[in-house]
Every structure is written in C-alpha cells, then in structure tokens.
C-alpha positions as MATLAB code, in Angstrom:
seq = 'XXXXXXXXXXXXXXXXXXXXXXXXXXXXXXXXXXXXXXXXXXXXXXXXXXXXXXXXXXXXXXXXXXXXXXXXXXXXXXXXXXXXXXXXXXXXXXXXXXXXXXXXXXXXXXXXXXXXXXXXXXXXXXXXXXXXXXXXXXXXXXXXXXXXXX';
ca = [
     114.298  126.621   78.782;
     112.440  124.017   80.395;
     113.466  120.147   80.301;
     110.563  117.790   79.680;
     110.724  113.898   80.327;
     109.026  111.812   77.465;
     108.558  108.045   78.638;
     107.235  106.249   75.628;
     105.077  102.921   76.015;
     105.322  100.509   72.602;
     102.706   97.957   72.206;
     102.001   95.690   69.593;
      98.735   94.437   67.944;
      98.529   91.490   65.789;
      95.108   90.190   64.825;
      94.897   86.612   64.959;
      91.096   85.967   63.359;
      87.475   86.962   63.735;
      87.134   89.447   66.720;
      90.245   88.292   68.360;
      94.016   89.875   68.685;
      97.681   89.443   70.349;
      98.790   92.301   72.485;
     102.332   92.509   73.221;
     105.204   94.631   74.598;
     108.615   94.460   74.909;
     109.448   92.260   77.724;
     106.220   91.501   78.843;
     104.413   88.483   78.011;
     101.513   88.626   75.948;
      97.775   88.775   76.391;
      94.962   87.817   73.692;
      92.259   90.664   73.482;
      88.718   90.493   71.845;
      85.223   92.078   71.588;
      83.049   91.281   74.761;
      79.681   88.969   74.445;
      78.160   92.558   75.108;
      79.273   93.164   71.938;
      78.231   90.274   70.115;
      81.977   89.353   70.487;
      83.629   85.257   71.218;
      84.071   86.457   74.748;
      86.320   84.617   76.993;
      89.345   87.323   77.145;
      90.044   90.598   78.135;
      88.090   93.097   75.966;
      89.431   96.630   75.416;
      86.602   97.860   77.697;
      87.983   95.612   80.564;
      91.615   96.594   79.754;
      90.938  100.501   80.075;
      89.080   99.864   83.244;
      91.782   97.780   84.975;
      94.158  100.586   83.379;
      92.474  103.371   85.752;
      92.002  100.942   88.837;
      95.544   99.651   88.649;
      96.848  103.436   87.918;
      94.890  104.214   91.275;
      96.327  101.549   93.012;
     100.036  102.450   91.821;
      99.471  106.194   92.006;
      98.073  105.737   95.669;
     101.026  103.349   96.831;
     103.834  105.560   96.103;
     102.566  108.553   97.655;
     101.818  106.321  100.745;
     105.382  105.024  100.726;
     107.012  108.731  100.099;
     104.699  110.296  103.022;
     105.903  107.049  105.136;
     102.022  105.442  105.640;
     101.825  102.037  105.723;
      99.225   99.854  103.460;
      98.401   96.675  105.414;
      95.805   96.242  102.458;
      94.981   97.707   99.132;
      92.611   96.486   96.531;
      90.610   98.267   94.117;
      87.475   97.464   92.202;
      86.699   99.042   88.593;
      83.020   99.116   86.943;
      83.131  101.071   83.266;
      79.858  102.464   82.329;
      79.484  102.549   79.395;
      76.210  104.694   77.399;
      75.022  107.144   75.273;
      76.971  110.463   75.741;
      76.218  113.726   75.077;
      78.022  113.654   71.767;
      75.509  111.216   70.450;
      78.157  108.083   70.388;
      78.385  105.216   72.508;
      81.039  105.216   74.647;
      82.495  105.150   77.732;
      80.235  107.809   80.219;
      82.120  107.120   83.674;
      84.154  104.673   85.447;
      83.433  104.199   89.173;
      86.686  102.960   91.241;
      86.494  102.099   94.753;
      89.419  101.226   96.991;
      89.505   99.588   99.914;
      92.785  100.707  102.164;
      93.201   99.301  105.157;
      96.270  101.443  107.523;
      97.176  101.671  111.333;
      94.810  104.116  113.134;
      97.041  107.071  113.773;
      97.597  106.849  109.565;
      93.698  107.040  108.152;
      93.108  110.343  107.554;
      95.762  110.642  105.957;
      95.285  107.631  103.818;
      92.179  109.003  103.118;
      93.133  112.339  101.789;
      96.155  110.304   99.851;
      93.220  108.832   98.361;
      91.008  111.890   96.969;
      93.868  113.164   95.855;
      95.627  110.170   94.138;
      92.426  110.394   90.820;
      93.927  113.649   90.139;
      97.857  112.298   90.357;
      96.613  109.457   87.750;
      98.060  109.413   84.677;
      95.654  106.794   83.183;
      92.693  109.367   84.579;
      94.253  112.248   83.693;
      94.037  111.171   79.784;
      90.274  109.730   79.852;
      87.789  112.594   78.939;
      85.130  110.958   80.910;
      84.543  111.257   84.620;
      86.228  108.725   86.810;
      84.260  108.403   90.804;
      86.589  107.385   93.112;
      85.092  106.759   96.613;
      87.632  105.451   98.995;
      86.746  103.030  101.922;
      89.809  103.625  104.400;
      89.749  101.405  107.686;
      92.379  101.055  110.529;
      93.819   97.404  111.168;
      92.713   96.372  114.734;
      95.806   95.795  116.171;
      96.799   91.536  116.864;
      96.152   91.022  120.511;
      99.610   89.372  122.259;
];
C-alpha cells in the first residue's frame, strides 16, 4: 500500500461587475482579475492569461531554486520572463498554443553547468507545467558572476 500526499490549494472568486472579479485565498491578500483589452476586456489588472503565465514562470523560478539550494549551487541572480502564446490549436479552439519562459541565472563559474542542467531539467520538475497540456520552451541563459576585484 502506497501513501500519497494530497496538498489542496482553495481559492475564491467573487465577481464584482462587468468583466471584473476578486480572487482570494486564505491568508493571502487579494488580487482583482479581469478580461484583457485583447479581449475587448476594461484592462488594467491581471487577466487569467497573465496569471497562468506568471504561474509557470514563477513555478520555474521556485522549482529551479530549491534544487539549486539542495545540490548546494548558489544563485547570485534569478529572474524569469514569461510570454503566453496564445492561437488557434489543433482542436479548432482558441487557446493557449505555448508559453516560452526564459531564465536568466547568474552562478559562480565552477557552478554553471550545473546550473544549467538544473535548469533543463527544472520544466519537467514543474508542477504548474506538468498540468498545462500545451508545450512550455524553456531556454535558459546561465552566466558566471565575474568575481569583485579587492
């Protein structure tokens, strides 16, 4: 018999007029979410589209840190930028057809290579990823930090 962990993530929705709603969890604060001009929406907030992109970048981000800090390689920076494509798809909708992520790691010399496989691997670690049934291109940019001259 196998034990299986089941984390559970409650959010709330509360529309609050037109194209615009209240996102909340418990204690977190909350965040107002509506359609994007794209989508003939007011614009202004975070947009669903927005929030599942930031969900994959920050998931990279996350995923990528703690194996760093498990295999001991420092991160003397990490950032991570997100573009959602979004497209006809083969099923004939609209939707989502990729998200492109691209970190930027920055790690003592003796550590990139390591960062860098970290990296390719980290997409696949993803839980965020892992759920989306699109195809999410992550192309890491790992540099060494020139050491501070004494």
């Amino acid at each position: 018999m196998s034990i299986t962990k089941d984390f559970r993530f409650p959010v709330s929705v509360r529309w609050q007029g037109k194209q615009l709603v209240r996102v909340e969890a418990p204690d977190l604060g909350e965040i107002d979410v509506a359609v994007p001009t794209e989508f003939r929406g007011p614009g202004g907030h975070w947009s669903p589209e927005h929030l599942l992109v930031a969900a994959a970048a920050s998931c990279f981000a996350v995923t990528f840190a703690a194996v760093a800090e498990w295999r001991g390689i420092p991160i003397d920076e990490l950032t991570v930028t997100g573009t959602g494509h979004i497209g006809h798809r083969d099923d004939g909708r609209t939707g989502f057809v990729a998200i492109e992520l691209t970190p930027r790691i920055q790690t003592k010399p003796e550590f990139v290579d390591a960062a860098d496989r970290i990296a390719h691997s980290a997409e696949t670690a993803c839980l965020v990823t892992v759920a989306l049934d699109i195809p999410v291109h992550v192309v890491p940019i790992v540099t060494a930090v020139e050491p501070a001259l004494a």
